[in-house]
Coordinates of N, CA and C in Angstrom, one line a residue:
M21 N -24.5 8.2 -53.0 CA -23.2 7.6 -52.8 C -22.2 8.6 -52.2
R22 N -22.3 9.8 -52.7 CA -21.4 10.9 -52.1 C -21.6 11.0 -50.6
Y23 N -22.9 11.0 -50.2 CA -23.2 11.2 -48.8 C -22.6 10.0 -47.9
I24 N -22.6 8.8 -48.5 CA -22.1 7.7 -47.8 C -20.6 7.8 -47.6
I25 N -19.9 8.3 -48.6 CA -18.4 8.5 -48.5 C -18.1 9.6 -47.5
I26 N -18.9 10.7 -47.5 CA -18.7 11.8 -46.5 C -19.0 11.3 -45.1
V27 N -20.0 10.5 -44.9 CA -20.3 10.0 -43.5 C -19.2 9.0 -43.1
L28 N -18.8 8.2 -43.9 CA -17.7 7.2 -43.6 C -16.4 8.0 -43.3
A29 N -16.1 9.0 -44.0 CA -14.9 9.8 -43.8 C -15.0 10.5 -42.4
L30 N -16.1 11.1 -42.1 CA -16.3 11.8 -40.8 C -16.2 10.8 -39.7
A31 N -16.8 9.6 -39.8 CA -16.7 8.6 -38.8 C -15.3 8.1 -38.6
G32 N -14.6 8.0 -39.6 CA -13.1 7.6 -39.5 C -12.3 8.7 -38.8
T33 N -12.6 9.9 -39.1 CA -11.9 11.0 -38.4 C -12.2 11.1 -37.0
L34 N -13.5 10.9 -36.6 CA -13.9 10.9 -35.2 C -13.2 9.7 -34.4
I35 N -13.2 8.5 -35.1 CA -12.6 7.3 -34.4 C -11.1 7.5 -34.2
S36 N -10.4 8.1 -35.2 CA -8.9 8.3 -35.1 C -8.6 9.4 -34.1
A37 N -9.5 10.4 -34.0 CA -9.2 11.4 -33.0 C -9.3 10.9 -31.6
G38 N -10.1 9.9 -31.3 CA -10.2 9.3 -30.0 C -9.1 8.4 -29.6
C39 N -8.2 8.1 -30.6 CA -7.1 7.2 -30.3 C -5.8 7.9 -29.9
D40 N -5.8 9.2 -29.8 CA -4.6 9.9 -29.4 C -4.3 9.7 -27.9
K41 N -5.2 9.4 -27.1 CA -5.0 9.2 -25.6 C -4.9 7.8 -25.3
P42 N -3.9 7.3 -24.6 CA -3.9 5.9 -24.2 C -5.0 5.6 -23.2
V43 N -5.5 4.4 -23.3 CA -6.6 4.0 -22.5 C -6.0 3.1 -21.3
C44 N -6.2 3.5 -20.1 CA -5.7 2.8 -19.0 C -6.8 2.1 -18.2
D45 N -6.8 0.8 -18.2 CA -7.8 0.0 -17.5 C -7.1 -0.5 -16.2
C46 N -7.1 0.3 -15.2 CA -6.3 0.0 -14.0 C -7.1 -0.8 -12.9
P47 N -6.4 -1.7 -12.3 CA -7.1 -2.4 -11.1 C -7.2 -1.4 -10.0
G48 N -8.0 -1.7 -9.0 CA -8.1 -0.8 -7.8 C -6.8 -0.8 -7.0
F49 N -6.6 0.2 -6.3 CA -5.4 0.3 -5.4 C -5.6 -0.7 -4.3
P50 N -4.5 -1.5 -4.0 CA -4.5 -2.5 -3.0 C -4.7 -1.9 -1.6
D51 N -5.8 -1.3 -1.3 CA -6.0 -0.5 -0.1 C -6.0 -1.4 1.2
G52 N -5.1 -1.1 2.1 CA -5.0 -1.8 3.3 C -4.1 -3.1 3.3
D53 N -3.5 -3.3 2.1 CA -2.6 -4.5 2.0 C -1.3 -4.2 2.8
T54 N -0.7 -5.3 3.3 CA 0.6 -5.2 4.0 C 1.7 -5.5 3.0
I55 N 2.7 -4.6 3.0 CA 3.8 -4.8 2.1 C 5.0 -5.1 3.0
A56 N 5.8 -6.1 2.6 CA 7.0 -6.5 3.3 C 8.2 -5.9 2.4
V57 N 9.0 -5.1 3.0 CA 10.1 -4.5 2.3 C 11.4 -4.6 3.1
G58 N 12.4 -5.1 2.5 CA 13.7 -5.3 3.2 C 14.5 -4.0 3.1
I59 N 15.5 -3.9 4.0 CA 16.3 -2.7 4.0 C 17.1 -2.6 2.7
K60 N 17.2 -1.4 2.1 CA 17.9 -1.2 0.8 C 17.1 -1.8 -0.3
E61 N 15.8 -2.0 -0.1 CA 15.0 -2.6 -1.1 C 13.9 -1.6 -1.5
K62 N 13.4 -1.7 -2.8 CA 12.3 -0.9 -3.3 C 11.2 -1.9 -3.5
K63 N 9.9 -1.5 -3.2 CA 8.8 -2.3 -3.5 C 7.7 -1.4 -4.1
E64 N 7.2 -1.8 -5.3 CA 6.1 -1.1 -5.9 C 4.8 -1.6 -5.3
V65 N 4.1 -0.7 -4.7 CA 2.8 -1.0 -4.1 C 1.7 -1.0 -5.2
Y66 N 1.8 0.0 -6.1 CA 0.9 0.2 -7.1 C 1.5 0.9 -8.3
G67 N 1.2 0.5 -9.5 CA 1.7 1.1 -10.7 C 0.7 0.9 -11.9
C68 N 0.1 2.0 -12.4 CA -0.8 1.9 -13.5 C -0.8 3.2 -14.2
C69 N -0.4 3.2 -15.5 CA -0.2 4.4 -16.3 C 0.7 5.4 -15.6
E70 N 0.2 6.6 -15.3 CA 1.0 7.6 -14.6 C 0.8 7.5 -13.1
D71 N -0.1 6.7 -12.6 CA -0.3 6.5 -11.1 C 0.5 5.4 -10.6
R72 N 1.5 5.8 -9.7 CA 2.4 4.8 -9.1 C 2.7 5.2 -7.7
F73 N 3.0 4.2 -6.9 CA 3.4 4.3 -5.5 C 4.4 3.3 -5.1
E74 N 5.6 3.7 -4.8 CA 6.7 2.8 -4.5 C 7.4 3.2 -3.2
I75 N 7.7 2.2 -2.4 CA 8.4 2.4 -1.1 C 9.8 1.9 -1.2
A76 N 10.8 2.7 -0.7 CA 12.1 2.2 -0.6 C 12.5 2.4 0.9
F77 N 13.0 1.3 1.4 CA 13.4 1.2 2.9 C 14.9 1.6 2.9
S78 N 15.2 2.8 3.4 CA 16.5 3.4 3.4 C 17.4 2.9 4.6
S79 N 16.8 3.1 5.8 CA 17.6 2.8 7.0 C 16.7 2.6 8.2
V80 N 17.3 2.0 9.3 CA 16.7 2.0 10.6 C 17.3 3.1 11.4
K81 N 16.4 4.0 11.8 CA 16.8 5.2 12.6 C 17.0 4.9 14.0
E82 N 16.1 4.0 14.5 CA 16.2 3.6 16.0 C 15.5 2.3 16.1
D83 N 16.1 1.5 17.0 CA 15.5 0.2 17.4 C 15.8 0.0 18.9
S84 N 15.0 0.6 19.7 CA 15.1 0.5 21.2 C 14.1 -0.5 21.8
R85 N 13.6 -1.4 21.0 CA 12.6 -2.3 21.5 C 13.2 -3.3 22.5
C86 N 12.5 -3.8 23.4 CA 13.0 -4.7 24.4 C 13.4 -6.0 23.8
P87 N 14.7 -6.4 24.0 CA 15.2 -7.6 23.4 C 14.5 -8.8 23.9
D88 N 14.4 -9.8 23.0 CA 13.8 -11.1 23.4 C 14.7 -11.7 24.5
G89 N 14.1 -12.3 25.5 CA 14.9 -12.9 26.6 C 15.2 -12.0 27.7
F90 N 14.7 -10.7 27.7 CA 14.9 -9.7 28.7 C 13.6 -9.2 29.2
N91 N 13.4 -9.1 30.5 CA 12.1 -8.6 31.0 C 12.2 -7.1 31.2
C92 N 11.9 -6.3 30.2 CA 11.9 -4.9 30.3 C 10.8 -4.3 31.1
L93 N 9.7 -4.9 31.2 CA 8.6 -4.4 32.0 C 8.9 -4.4 33.5
A94 N 9.7 -5.4 33.9 CA 10.1 -5.4 35.3 C 11.1 -4.3 35.6
M95 N 12.0 -4.0 34.7 CA 13.0 -3.0 34.9 C 12.5 -1.6 34.6
Y96 N 11.8 -1.5 33.5 CA 11.3 -0.1 33.0 C 9.9 -0.2 32.7
P97 N 9.0 -0.2 33.7 CA 7.5 -0.4 33.4 C 6.9 0.6 32.5
V98 N 7.5 1.8 32.3 CA 6.9 2.8 31.5 C 7.4 2.7 30.0
W99 N 8.6 2.3 29.8 CA 9.3 2.3 28.5 C 9.4 0.9 27.9
Q100 N 8.7 0.7 26.8 CA 8.8 -0.6 26.1 C 9.7 -0.5 24.9
G101 N 10.1 0.7 24.5 CA 11.0 0.9 23.4 C 10.2 1.2 22.1
T102 N 10.9 1.5 21.0 CA 10.2 1.7 19.8 C 11.2 1.4 18.6
A103 N 10.7 1.5 17.4 CA 11.5 1.3 16.2 C 11.1 2.4 15.2
K104 N 12.1 3.0 14.6 CA 11.8 4.0 13.6 C 12.7 3.7 12.3
V105 N 12.0 3.8 11.2 CA 12.7 3.6 9.9 C 12.6 4.8 9.0
S106 N 13.6 4.9 8.1 CA 13.6 6.0 7.1 C 13.2 5.4 5.8
L107 N 12.2 6.0 5.1 CA 11.8 5.5 3.8 C 11.9 6.6 2.7
K108 N 11.8 6.2 1.5 CA 11.6 7.2 0.4 C 10.4 6.7 -0.4
I109 N 9.5 7.7 -0.7 CA 8.3 7.4 -1.5 C 8.6 7.8 -2.9
N110 N 8.3 6.9 -3.8 CA 8.5 7.2 -5.3 C 9.9 7.7 -5.6
G111 N 10.9 7.2 -4.8 CA 12.3 7.5 -5.1 C 12.9 8.8 -4.6
F112 N 12.1 9.7 -4.1 CA 12.6 11.0 -3.7 C 12.0 11.6 -2.4
Q113 N 10.8 11.3 -2.1 CA 10.1 11.9 -0.9 C 10.5 11.2 0.4
P114 N 11.2 11.8 1.3 CA 11.6 11.1 2.5 C 10.4 11.0 3.5
L115 N 10.3 9.9 4.2 CA 9.3 9.7 5.2 C 9.9 8.9 6.4
E116 N 9.6 9.3 7.6 CA 10.1 8.5 8.8 C 8.8 7.8 9.4
L117 N 8.9 6.5 9.6 CA 7.8 5.8 10.2 C 8.3 5.2 11.6
E118 N 7.4 5.3 12.5 CA 7.6 4.7 13.9 C 6.6 3.6 14.0
I119 N 7.1 2.5 14.6 CA 6.3 1.3 14.7 C 4.9 1.6 15.4
N120 N 3.8 1.1 14.8 CA 2.5 1.3 15.3 C 2.0 2.7 15.4
K121 N 2.6 3.6 14.7 CA 2.1 5.0 14.6 C 1.9 5.4 13.1
P122 N 0.7 5.6 12.7 CA 0.4 6.0 11.3 C 1.0 7.3 10.9
A123 N 1.5 7.4 9.7 CA 2.0 8.6 9.1 C 1.3 8.8 7.7
N124 N 1.1 10.1 7.4 CA 0.4 10.5 6.1 C 1.5 11.1 5.2
T125 N 1.3 10.8 3.9 CA 2.2 11.4 2.9 C 1.3 11.6 1.7
K126 N 1.8 12.5 0.8 CA 1.1 12.8 -0.4 C 2.0 12.4 -1.6
A127 N 1.5 11.8 -2.6 CA 2.3 11.5 -3.8 C 1.3 11.3 -5.0
G128 N 1.7 11.9 -6.1 CA 0.9 11.7 -7.3 C -0.5 12.2 -7.2
G129 N -0.8 13.2 -6.4 CA -2.2 13.7 -6.3 C -3.0 12.9 -5.3
H130 N -2.5 12.0 -4.6 CA -3.2 11.2 -3.6 C -2.6 11.4 -2.2
T131 N -3.4 11.1 -1.2 CA -2.9 11.1 0.2 C -2.9 9.6 0.6
Y132 N -1.8 9.2 1.3 CA -1.7 7.8 1.7 C -1.4 7.8 3.2
T133 N -1.9 6.8 3.9 CA -1.5 6.5 5.3 C -0.7 5.2 5.3
L134 N 0.5 5.3 6.0 CA 1.3 4.2 6.1 C 1.4 3.8 7.6
L135 N 1.4 2.5 7.9 CA 1.5 2.1 9.3 C 2.5 0.9 9.3
M136 N 3.6 1.1 10.0 CA 4.6 0.0 10.2 C 4.1 -0.9 11.3
T137 N 3.7 -2.1 11.1 CA 3.2 -3.0 12.1 C 4.2 -3.9 12.7
D138 N 5.4 -4.1 12.0 CA 6.4 -5.0 12.6 C 7.7 -4.6 11.9
L139 N 8.8 -4.8 12.6 CA 10.1 -4.7 12.1 C 10.9 -5.9 12.6
T140 N 11.4 -6.7 11.6 CA 12.1 -7.9 12.0 C 13.6 -7.8 11.5
P141 N 14.5 -8.5 12.1 CA 14.4 -9.3 13.3 C 14.2 -8.5 14.5
H142 N 13.6 -9.1 15.5 CA 13.4 -8.5 16.8 C 14.7 -8.5 17.5
P143 N 15.1 -7.5 18.3 CA 16.4 -7.6 19.0 C 16.4 -8.8 20.0
R144 N 17.6 -9.3 20.2 CA 17.8 -10.5 21.1 C 18.8 -10.0 22.1
S145 N 18.6 -10.4 23.3 CA 19.4 -10.0 24.5 C 20.9 -10.6 24.3
G146 N 21.8 -9.6 24.3 CA 23.2 -10.0 24.2 C 23.8 -10.3 22.8
L147 N 22.9 -10.2 21.8 CA 23.3 -10.5 20.4 C 23.1 -9.2 19.5
P148 N 24.1 -8.8 18.7 CA 23.9 -7.7 17.9 C 22.9 -8.1 16.7
T149 N 22.3 -7.1 16.2 CA 21.4 -7.3 15.0 C 22.1 -6.9 13.7
D150 N 22.2 -7.8 12.8 CA 22.8 -7.5 11.5 C 21.9 -6.5 10.8
P151 N 22.4 -5.2 10.5 CA 21.5 -4.2 9.9 C 21.0 -4.5 8.5
N152 N 21.7 -5.5 7.9 CA 21.3 -5.9 6.5 C 20.1 -6.9 6.5
T153 N 19.7 -7.3 7.6 CA 18.6 -8.3 7.7 C 17.2 -7.7 8.0
Y154 N 17.1 -6.4 8.3 CA 15.9 -5.8 8.7 C 14.8 -5.9 7.5
K155 N 13.6 -6.1 7.9 CA 12.5 -6.1 7.0 C 11.3 -5.4 7.7
A156 N 10.7 -4.5 7.1 CA 9.5 -3.8 7.6 C 8.2 -4.3 7.0
M157 N 7.2 -4.4 7.9 CA 5.9 -4.8 7.4 C 5.0 -3.5 7.5
I158 N 4.6 -3.0 6.3 CA 3.9 -1.7 6.3 C 2.5 -1.9 5.6
V159 N 1.5 -1.4 6.3 CA 0.2 -1.3 5.8 C 0.0 0.0 5.0
V160 N -0.4 -0.1 3.8 CA -0.6 1.1 3.0 C -2.1 1.3 2.6
S161 N -2.6 2.5 2.9 CA -4.0 2.8 2.5 C -4.0 4.2 1.8
R162 N -4.9 4.2 0.8 CA -5.1 5.5 0.0 C -6.3 6.2 0.6
N163 N -6.1 7.4 1.0 CA -7.2 8.2 1.6 C -8.1 8.8 0.5

């Protein structure tokens, strides 16, 4: 009987020792998903236990894309324009993205590739763009 009590006490000690660490059953990272994030907006791409990745769209640094309704290729066959935005990763790490040019960043022990595929609204000839309406489409991949 004494041996049964000792075995049960040891088993209880081993089980309770394993409970000190939280168990995280995390889904896979949404690799290659496109995230739509508006200006002055934060979007969590992934968050599980201590592993998180968040994008905050801070500002548009440049939008020299050819306006709708204007034939830029006839006027400037070499220059089609570009768009650049300023982001913050996880609230503090700055990153500048240029449309259709991938950029790498490190956060939380991982390396990520970000690709801005679109920035809306597209400029229109003769009309100003309200800076508060910008939205960036960003593909996020974990390397």
